[in-house]
PDB file of C-alpha atoms and ligand atoms in Angstrom:
ATOM      1  CA  MET A  27      -0.047   0.084  -0.111  1.00 64.00           C
ATOM      2  CA  PHE A  28       2.908   2.518   0.930  1.00 68.00           C
ATOM      3  CA  GLN A  29       4.724   1.467  -2.079  1.00 63.00           C
ATOM      4  CA  ASP A  30       1.653   1.988  -4.355  1.00 65.00           C
ATOM      5  CA  LEU A  31       1.355   5.643  -2.858  1.00 64.00           C
ATOM      6  CA  ILE A  32       5.085   6.270  -3.621  1.00 60.00           C
ATOM      7  CA  ASN A  33       4.557   4.925  -7.109  1.00 58.00           C
ATOM      8  CA  LEU A  34       1.507   7.070  -7.648  1.00 62.00           C
ATOM      9  CA  PHE A  35       3.850  10.149  -7.283  1.00 64.00           C
ATOM     10  CA  TYR A  36       7.067   8.579  -8.450  1.00 69.00           C
ATOM     11  CA  PRO A  37       5.977   6.138 -11.010  1.00 75.00           C
ATOM     12  CA  ASN A  38       8.635   3.294 -11.163  1.00 90.00           C
ATOM     13  CA  ILE A  39       9.766   3.566 -14.719  1.00 94.00           C
ATOM     14  CA  CYS A  40      12.517   2.031 -17.144  1.00 97.00           C
ATOM     15  CA  GLN A  41      15.546   4.156 -16.931  1.00 96.00           C
ATOM     16  CA  ILE A  42      16.033   3.892 -20.571  1.00 97.00           C
ATOM     17  CA  CYS A  43      12.644   3.844 -22.462  1.00 96.00           C
ATOM     18  CA  ASP A  44      10.597   5.454 -19.629  1.00 95.00           C
ATOM     19  CA  THR A  45       7.744   2.792 -19.595  1.00 95.00           C
ATOM     20  CA  GLU A  46       6.314   1.743 -16.371  1.00 94.00           C
ATOM     21  CA  LEU A  47       7.903  -1.140 -14.886  1.00 94.00           C
ATOM     22  CA  HIS A  48       6.125  -4.009 -13.305  1.00 91.00           C
ATOM     23  CA  LYS A  49       6.226  -4.306  -9.364  1.00 87.00           C
ATOM     24  CA  ASN A  50       9.119  -7.077  -9.682  1.00 87.00           C
ATOM     25  CA  GLN A  51      11.061  -5.021 -12.065  1.00 91.00           C
ATOM     26  CA  ASN A  52      13.778  -2.510 -10.902  1.00 92.00           C
ATOM     27  CA  VAL A  53      15.610   0.264 -12.943  1.00 96.00           C
ATOM     28  CA  LEU A  54      15.014  -1.446 -16.491  1.00 97.00           C
ATOM     29  CA  CYS A  55      12.398  -3.207 -18.365  1.00 97.00           C
ATOM     30  CA  THR A  56      13.058  -6.615 -19.888  1.00 96.00           C
ATOM     31  CA  SER A  57      13.293  -5.318 -23.412  1.00 96.00           C
ATOM     32  CA  CYS A  58      16.053  -2.852 -22.533  1.00 97.00           C
ATOM     33  CA  ILE A  59      17.897  -5.325 -20.570  1.00 97.00           C
ATOM     34  CA  ASN A  60      17.889  -7.610 -23.557  1.00 97.00           C
ATOM     35  CA  GLU A  61      19.305  -4.781 -25.797  1.00 96.00           C
ATOM     36  CA  LEU A  62      21.912  -3.404 -23.464  1.00 97.00           C
ATOM     37  CA  PRO A  63      25.449  -3.587 -25.346  1.00 97.00           C
ATOM     38  CA  ILE A  64      27.111  -6.159 -22.764  1.00 97.00           C
ATOM     39  CA  THR A  65      30.922  -6.437 -23.427  1.00 97.00           C
ATOM     40  CA  ASN A  66      31.348 -10.000 -21.716  1.00 96.00           C
ATOM     41  CA  PHE A  67      34.999  -8.780 -21.449  1.00 97.00           C
ATOM     42  CA  HIS A  68      35.183 -10.410 -17.953  1.00 95.00           C
ATOM     43  CA  LEU A  69      35.189 -13.760 -19.542  1.00 94.00           C
ATOM     44  CA  ASP A  70      38.490 -13.104 -21.295  1.00 94.00           C
ATOM     45  CA  ASN A  71      41.402 -11.320 -19.300  1.00 90.00           C
ATOM     46  CA  GLU A  72      43.160 -10.107 -22.466  1.00 94.00           C
ATOM     47  CA  ASN A  73      40.273  -7.875 -23.201  1.00 97.00           C
ATOM     48  CA  PRO A  74      40.340  -4.477 -24.906  1.00 97.00           C
ATOM     49  CA  VAL A  75      39.862  -2.765 -21.301  1.00 97.00           C
ATOM     50  CA  ARG A  76      42.954  -4.483 -19.903  1.00 97.00           C
ATOM     51  CA  LYS A  77      44.922  -3.609 -23.180  1.00 97.00           C
ATOM     52  CA  VAL A  78      44.495   0.184 -22.402  1.00 97.00           C
ATOM     53  CA  PHE A  79      46.828  -0.325 -19.543  1.00 97.00           C
ATOM     54  CA  TYR A  80      49.519  -2.471 -21.508  1.00 96.00           C
ATOM     55  CA  GLY A  81      53.057  -0.668 -21.098  1.00 96.00           C
ATOM     56  CA  ARG A  82      51.534   1.964 -18.690  1.00 96.00           C
ATOM     57  CA  VAL A  83      50.937   0.418 -15.370  1.00 97.00           C
ATOM     58  CA  PRO A  84      50.678  -3.278 -14.152  1.00 97.00           C
ATOM     59  CA  ILE A  85      47.018  -4.353 -13.934  1.00 97.00           C
ATOM     60  CA  GLU A  86      46.023  -7.918 -12.984  1.00 97.00           C
ATOM     61  CA  ASN A  87      42.306  -7.911 -14.360  1.00 97.00           C
ATOM     62  CA  ALA A  88      40.259  -5.306 -15.957  1.00 98.00           C
ATOM     63  CA  THR A  89      36.738  -5.242 -17.322  1.00 98.00           C
ATOM     64  CA  SER A  90      33.678  -3.119 -18.018  1.00 98.00           C
ATOM     65  CA  LEU A  91      30.074  -4.523 -18.202  1.00 98.00           C
ATOM     66  CA  LEU A  92      28.688  -2.152 -20.939  1.00 98.00           C
ATOM     67  CA  VAL A  93      29.803  -0.527 -23.983  1.00 97.00           C
ATOM     68  CA  PHE A  94      29.285   3.309 -24.159  1.00 97.00           C
ATOM     69  CA  LYS A  95      28.224   5.056 -27.552  1.00 94.00           C
ATOM     70  CA  LYS A  96      27.237   8.657 -27.860  1.00 93.00           C
ATOM     71  CA  LYS A  97      23.476   8.959 -27.701  1.00 93.00           C
ATOM     72  CA  GLY A  98      23.328   5.314 -26.953  1.00 95.00           C
ATOM     73  CA  SER A  99      21.395   3.721 -23.856  1.00 96.00           C
ATOM     74  CA  VAL A 100      24.323   3.527 -21.827  1.00 97.00           C
ATOM     75  CA  GLN A 101      25.237   7.147 -22.183  1.00 97.00           C
ATOM     76  CA  LYS A 102      21.515   7.762 -21.125  1.00 97.00           C
ATOM     77  CA  LEU A 103      21.851   5.665 -18.061  1.00 97.00           C
ATOM     78  CA  ILE A 104      25.032   7.264 -16.810  1.00 97.00           C
ATOM     79  CA  HIS A 105      23.762  10.694 -17.612  1.00 96.00           C
ATOM     80  CA  ARG A 106      20.555   9.922 -15.214  1.00 96.00           C
ATOM     81  CA  LEU A 107      22.896   8.561 -12.580  1.00 96.00           C
ATOM     82  CA  LYS A 108      25.297  11.531 -12.382  1.00 95.00           C
ATOM     83  CA  TYR A 109      23.109  14.427 -13.131  1.00 94.00           C
ATOM     84  CA  ARG A 110      19.393  13.387 -12.152  1.00 93.00           C
ATOM     85  CA  GLY A 111      20.377  11.696  -8.912  1.00 92.00           C
ATOM     86  CA  HIS A 112      19.154   8.019 -10.087  1.00 94.00           C
ATOM     87  CA  ARG A 113      21.745   6.306  -7.616  1.00 95.00           C
ATOM     88  CA  GLU A 114      19.803   3.058  -7.984  1.00 95.00           C
ATOM     89  CA  ILE A 115      21.370   2.929 -11.745  1.00 97.00           C
ATOM     90  CA  GLY A 116      24.804   2.376 -10.231  1.00 97.00           C
ATOM     91  CA  SER A 117      23.989   0.126  -7.783  1.00 97.00           C
ATOM     92  CA  TYR A 118      21.935  -2.017 -10.375  1.00 97.00           C
ATOM     93  CA  ILE A 119      24.913  -2.157 -12.803  1.00 98.00           C
ATOM     94  CA  GLY A 120      27.329  -2.935  -9.641  1.00 98.00           C
ATOM     95  CA  ALA A 121      25.019  -5.906  -8.513  1.00 98.00           C
ATOM     96  CA  TRP A 122      24.991  -7.240 -12.223  1.00 97.00           C
ATOM     97  CA  ILE A 123      28.784  -7.166 -12.743  1.00 98.00           C
ATOM     98  CA  GLY A 124      29.542  -8.195  -9.234  1.00 98.00           C
ATOM     99  CA  ALA A 125      27.752 -11.519  -9.472  1.00 98.00           C
ATOM    100  CA  GLU A 126      29.494 -12.113 -12.850  1.00 97.00           C
ATOM    101  CA  LEU A 127      32.969 -11.402 -11.166  1.00 98.00           C
ATOM    102  CA  ALA A 128      32.155 -13.726  -8.249  1.00 97.00           C
ATOM    103  CA  LYS A 129      32.023 -16.644 -10.372  1.00 97.00           C
ATOM    104  CA  ILE A 130      35.458 -15.922 -11.831  1.00 96.00           C
ATOM    105  CA  ASN A 131      38.818 -17.231 -10.389  1.00 95.00           C
ATOM    106  CA  SER A 132      41.085 -14.489 -11.207  1.00 94.00           C
ATOM    107  CA  TYR A 133      38.789 -11.958  -9.209  1.00 96.00           C
ATOM    108  CA  LYS A 134      38.488 -14.193  -6.228  1.00 93.00           C
ATOM    109  CA  ASP A 135      41.460 -12.963  -4.413  1.00 95.00           C
ATOM    110  CA  ILE A 136      40.633  -9.454  -4.540  1.00 98.00           C
ATOM    111  CA  ASP A 137      40.475  -7.955  -0.843  1.00 98.00           C
ATOM    112  CA  ILE A 138      38.928  -4.512  -1.260  1.00 98.00           C
ATOM    113  CA  VAL A 139      37.075  -2.107  -3.545  1.00 98.00           C
ATOM    114  CA  ILE A 140      38.284   1.639  -3.794  1.00 98.00           C
ATOM    115  CA  PRO A 141      36.374   4.063  -5.979  1.00 98.00           C
ATOM    116  CA  VAL A 142      37.979   6.588  -8.319  1.00 97.00           C
ATOM    117  CA  PRO A 143      37.239   9.677  -6.005  1.00 96.00           C
ATOM    118  CA  LEU A 144      35.559  13.048  -6.834  1.00 93.00           C
ATOM    119  CA  HIS A 145      36.909  16.021  -5.977  1.00 91.00           C
ATOM    120  CA  LYS A 146      35.395  17.536  -2.393  1.00 90.00           C
ATOM    121  CA  LYS A 147      33.728  20.502  -4.091  1.00 89.00           C
ATOM    122  CA  LYS A 148      32.240  17.997  -6.997  1.00 90.00           C
ATOM    123  CA  LEU A 149      31.036  16.009  -4.269  1.00 92.00           C
ATOM    124  CA  GLU A 150      29.342  18.588  -2.509  1.00 91.00           C
ATOM    125  CA  ALA A 151      27.715  19.961  -5.651  1.00 90.00           C
ATOM    126  CA  ARG A 152      26.619  16.608  -6.771  1.00 91.00           C
ATOM    127  CA  GLY A 153      25.916  15.230  -3.211  1.00 93.00           C
ATOM    128  CA  PHE A 154      27.305  11.872  -4.119  1.00 95.00           C
ATOM    129  CA  ASN A 155      29.913   9.866  -5.783  1.00 96.00           C
ATOM    130  CA  GLN A 156      28.165   8.250  -8.745  1.00 96.00           C
ATOM    131  CA  VAL A 157      30.657   5.203  -8.235  1.00 98.00           C
ATOM    132  CA  GLU A 158      29.572   4.709  -4.749  1.00 97.00           C
ATOM    133  CA  GLY A 159      26.677   2.469  -5.168  1.00 98.00           C
ATOM    134  CA  PHE A 160      28.390   0.632  -7.905  1.00 98.00           C
ATOM    135  CA  GLY A 161      31.511  -0.156  -5.921  1.00 98.00           C
ATOM    136  CA  GLN A 162      29.626  -0.978  -2.697  1.00 98.00           C
ATOM    137  CA  GLU A 163      27.276  -3.588  -4.775  1.00 98.00           C
ATOM    138  CA  ILE A 164      30.377  -5.154  -6.079  1.00 98.00           C
ATOM    139  CA  ALA A 165      31.962  -5.456  -2.710  1.00 98.00           C
ATOM    140  CA  LYS A 166      28.771  -7.094  -1.352  1.00 98.00           C
ATOM    141  CA  ALA A 167      28.859  -9.498  -4.331  1.00 98.00           C
ATOM    142  CA  LEU A 168      32.632 -10.455  -3.378  1.00 98.00           C
ATOM    143  CA  ASN A 169      31.841 -10.338   0.094  1.00 98.00           C
ATOM    144  CA  ILE A 170      34.826  -7.686   0.689  1.00 98.00           C
ATOM    145  CA  LEU A 171      35.268  -4.305   1.947  1.00 97.00           C
ATOM    146  CA  TYR A 172      34.388  -0.955   0.220  1.00 98.00           C
ATOM    147  CA  ILE A 173      36.963   1.731   1.274  1.00 97.00           C
ATOM    148  CA  ASP A 174      36.805   5.514   0.240  1.00 96.00           C
ATOM    149  CA  ASP A 175      39.127   7.063   2.595  1.00 95.00           C
ATOM    150  CA  VAL A 176      42.456   5.982   1.254  1.00 96.00           C
ATOM    151  CA  LEU A 177      42.442   7.393  -2.396  1.00 97.00           C
ATOM    152  CA  LEU A 178      41.423  11.446  -2.663  1.00 95.00           C
ATOM    153  CA  LYS A 179      41.401  13.707  -5.252  1.00 93.00           C
ATOM    154  CA  THR A 180      43.122  17.087  -4.783  1.00 89.00           C
ATOM    155  CA  SER A 181      42.818  20.324  -6.639  1.00 73.00           C
ATOM    156  CA  PHE A 182      45.985  20.819  -8.432  1.00 56.00           C
ATOM    157  CA  SER A 183      48.158  23.888  -7.553  1.00 48.00           C
ATOM    158  CA  THR A 184      47.899  23.810  -3.739  1.00 48.00           C
ATOM    159  CA  THR A 185      51.204  22.489  -2.798  1.00 48.00           C
ATOM    160  CA  GLN A 186      54.801  21.955  -4.090  1.00 46.00           C
ATOM    161  CA  THR A 187      54.185  18.241  -3.848  1.00 54.00           C
ATOM    162  CA  LEU A 188      51.427  18.167  -5.919  1.00 55.00           C
ATOM    163  CA  LYS A 189      53.094  19.975  -8.665  1.00 52.00           C
ATOM    164  CA  THR A 190      55.725  17.466  -8.689  1.00 56.00           C
ATOM    165  CA  ARG A 191      53.212  14.642  -9.342  1.00 56.00           C
ATOM    166  CA  LEU A 192      51.515  16.805 -11.782  1.00 55.00           C
ATOM    167  CA  ALA A 193      54.773  17.112 -13.911  1.00 53.00           C
ATOM    168  CA  ARG A 194      55.120  13.262 -13.552  1.00 53.00           C
ATOM    169  CA  TRP A 195      51.866  12.565 -15.098  1.00 52.00           C
ATOM    170  CA  GLY A 196      52.216  15.018 -17.878  1.00 50.00           C
ATOM    171  CA  ASN A 197      49.023  15.014 -19.820  1.00 45.00           C
ATOM    172  CA  THR A 198      46.493  14.348 -16.896  1.00 50.00           C
ATOM    173  CA  GLU A 199      45.341  17.470 -15.047  1.00 64.00           C
ATOM    174  CA  GLU A 200      43.890  15.273 -12.157  1.00 76.00           C
ATOM    175  CA  SER A 201      46.109  14.559  -9.124  1.00 90.00           C
ATOM    176  CA  PHE A 202      45.322  11.951  -6.519  1.00 95.00           C
ATOM    177  CA  VAL A 203      46.905  11.527  -3.014  1.00 95.00           C
ATOM    178  CA  LEU A 204      47.231   8.271  -0.835  1.00 96.00           C
ATOM    179  CA  PHE A 205      45.982   8.483   2.884  1.00 95.00           C
ATOM    180  CA  ASN A 206      46.053   5.702   5.538  1.00 94.00           C
ATOM    181  CA  SER A 207      48.248   3.566   3.188  1.00 94.00           C
ATOM    182  CA  GLU A 208      48.473   0.902   5.840  1.00 95.00           C
ATOM    183  CA  LYS A 209      44.906   0.062   5.157  1.00 96.00           C
ATOM    184  CA  ILE A 210      46.048  -1.473   1.496  1.00 97.00           C
ATOM    185  CA  LYS A 211      49.301  -2.725   2.323  1.00 97.00           C
ATOM    186  CA  ASN A 212      49.468  -6.422   0.867  1.00 98.00           C
ATOM    187  CA  LYS A 213      45.994  -5.956  -0.680  1.00 98.00           C
ATOM    188  CA  HIS A 214      44.738  -6.797  -4.118  1.00 98.00           C
ATOM    189  CA  ILE A 215      42.598  -3.754  -4.896  1.00 98.00           C
ATOM    190  CA  LEU A 216      39.655  -3.534  -7.153  1.00 98.00           C
ATOM    191  CA  LEU A 217      39.657   0.151  -8.502  1.00 98.00           C
ATOM    192  CA  VAL A 218      36.036   1.123  -9.816  1.00 98.00           C
ATOM    193  CA  ASP A 219      34.854   4.011 -11.946  1.00 98.00           C
ATOM    194  CA  ASP A 220      31.987   4.810 -14.127  1.00 98.00           C
ATOM    195  CA  LEU A 221      33.555   4.990 -17.421  1.00 97.00           C
ATOM    196  CA  ILE A 222      36.851   4.301 -19.316  1.00 97.00           C
ATOM    197  CA  THR A 223      37.993   6.270 -22.092  1.00 94.00           C
ATOM    198  CA  THR A 224      41.595   6.946 -22.425  1.00 95.00           C
ATOM    199  CA  GLY A 225      42.405   5.276 -19.136  1.00 96.00           C
ATOM    200  CA  ALA A 226      44.339   8.556 -17.775  1.00 95.00           C
ATOM    201  CA  THR A 227      42.369   8.874 -14.655  1.00 95.00           C
ATOM    202  CA  LEU A 228      42.494   5.194 -13.862  1.00 97.00           C
ATOM    203  CA  GLU A 229      45.969   4.983 -14.515  1.00 97.00           C
ATOM    204  CA  ALA A 230      46.777   8.224 -12.084  1.00 95.00           C
ATOM    205  CA  CYS A 231      44.851   6.388  -9.533  1.00 97.00           C
ATOM    206  CA  ALA A 232      46.692   3.234  -9.932  1.00 97.00           C
ATOM    207  CA  ASP A 233      50.128   4.909  -9.827  1.00 96.00           C
ATOM    208  CA  VAL A 234      49.305   6.503  -6.496  1.00 96.00           C
ATOM    209  CA  LEU A 235      47.766   3.172  -5.264  1.00 97.00           C
ATOM    210  CA  LEU A 236      51.062   1.362  -6.004  1.00 97.00           C
ATOM    211  CA  GLU A 237      53.155   3.715  -3.593  1.00 96.00           C
ATOM    212  CA  ALA A 238      51.692   1.423  -0.851  1.00 96.00           C
ATOM    213  CA  GLU A 239      53.644  -1.522  -0.086  1.00 96.00           C
ATOM    214  CA  ASN A 240      53.006  -4.773  -1.748  1.00 97.00           C
ATOM    215  CA  VAL A 241      49.741  -4.004  -3.503  1.00 98.00           C
ATOM    216  CA  LYS A 242      48.023  -5.475  -6.984  1.00 98.00           C
ATOM    217  CA  ILE A 243      45.232  -3.477  -8.781  1.00 98.00           C
ATOM    218  CA  SER A 244      42.127  -4.791 -11.010  1.00 98.00           C
ATOM    219  CA  ILE A 245      39.841  -2.487 -12.528  1.00 98.00           C
ATOM    220  CA  VAL A 246      36.304  -2.502 -13.290  1.00 98.00           C
ATOM    221  CA  THR A 247      34.057   0.210 -14.882  1.00 98.00           C
ATOM    222  CA  MET A 248      30.420   0.249 -15.715  1.00 98.00           C
ATOM    223  CA  ALA A 249      31.147   1.189 -19.183  1.00 98.00           C
ATOM    224  CA  PHE A 250      33.886   1.129 -22.010  1.00 97.00           C
ATOM    225  CA  THR A 251      33.961   3.628 -24.807  1.00 95.00           C
ATOM    226  CA  ALA A 252      34.897   1.668 -27.680  1.00 76.00           C
TER     227      ALA A 252
HETATM  228 ZN1  LIG B  16      12.866   0.034 -21.115  1.00 87.98          ZN
END
């Protein structure tokens, strides 16, 4: 009854085609699920996402659930997640890929999930990190911890140390810093983000995480730009 009342004001609609969903459906309708561009990259570790990092930074496993195309359904989903506050979209995609990864041996020794952080100002403006629900659901599926106080994003230009780091990364304007590095010592980390395009952001994050002692890194994103 209470749910019926909520649905009256906020109809439960498919986040791609906007048709009303049945009571047992969540986020997407059956036909939109069937039409989603799924990569299945997780079934092959030598996949295009992992290849992005070849010769740049050592990555154990890497995958994305979906293919991102301009004006496509995945772009719509990510836009609604980031700019319209539909946080359930991130959780939905995370639960999906999490269930897939839980079946794969090479993902079984992962210890923690860490999100690519947002800068504090952006976090305040948006109110949430769009990767949070995604990462938390993956952590739940793999029965491991989600940790968001280790890797932080800083504005560039504040300190001399940061300038040195920027110089090292060259073409990326983003800079990240490591806190509580003892929390990730000897851990296999799953670094998660919404979208991978050039891989520059994830590479910068991986570089910083690898400053901790005996760390291995894998990467999962919601979508991959083909
Ligand atoms: Zn639909």
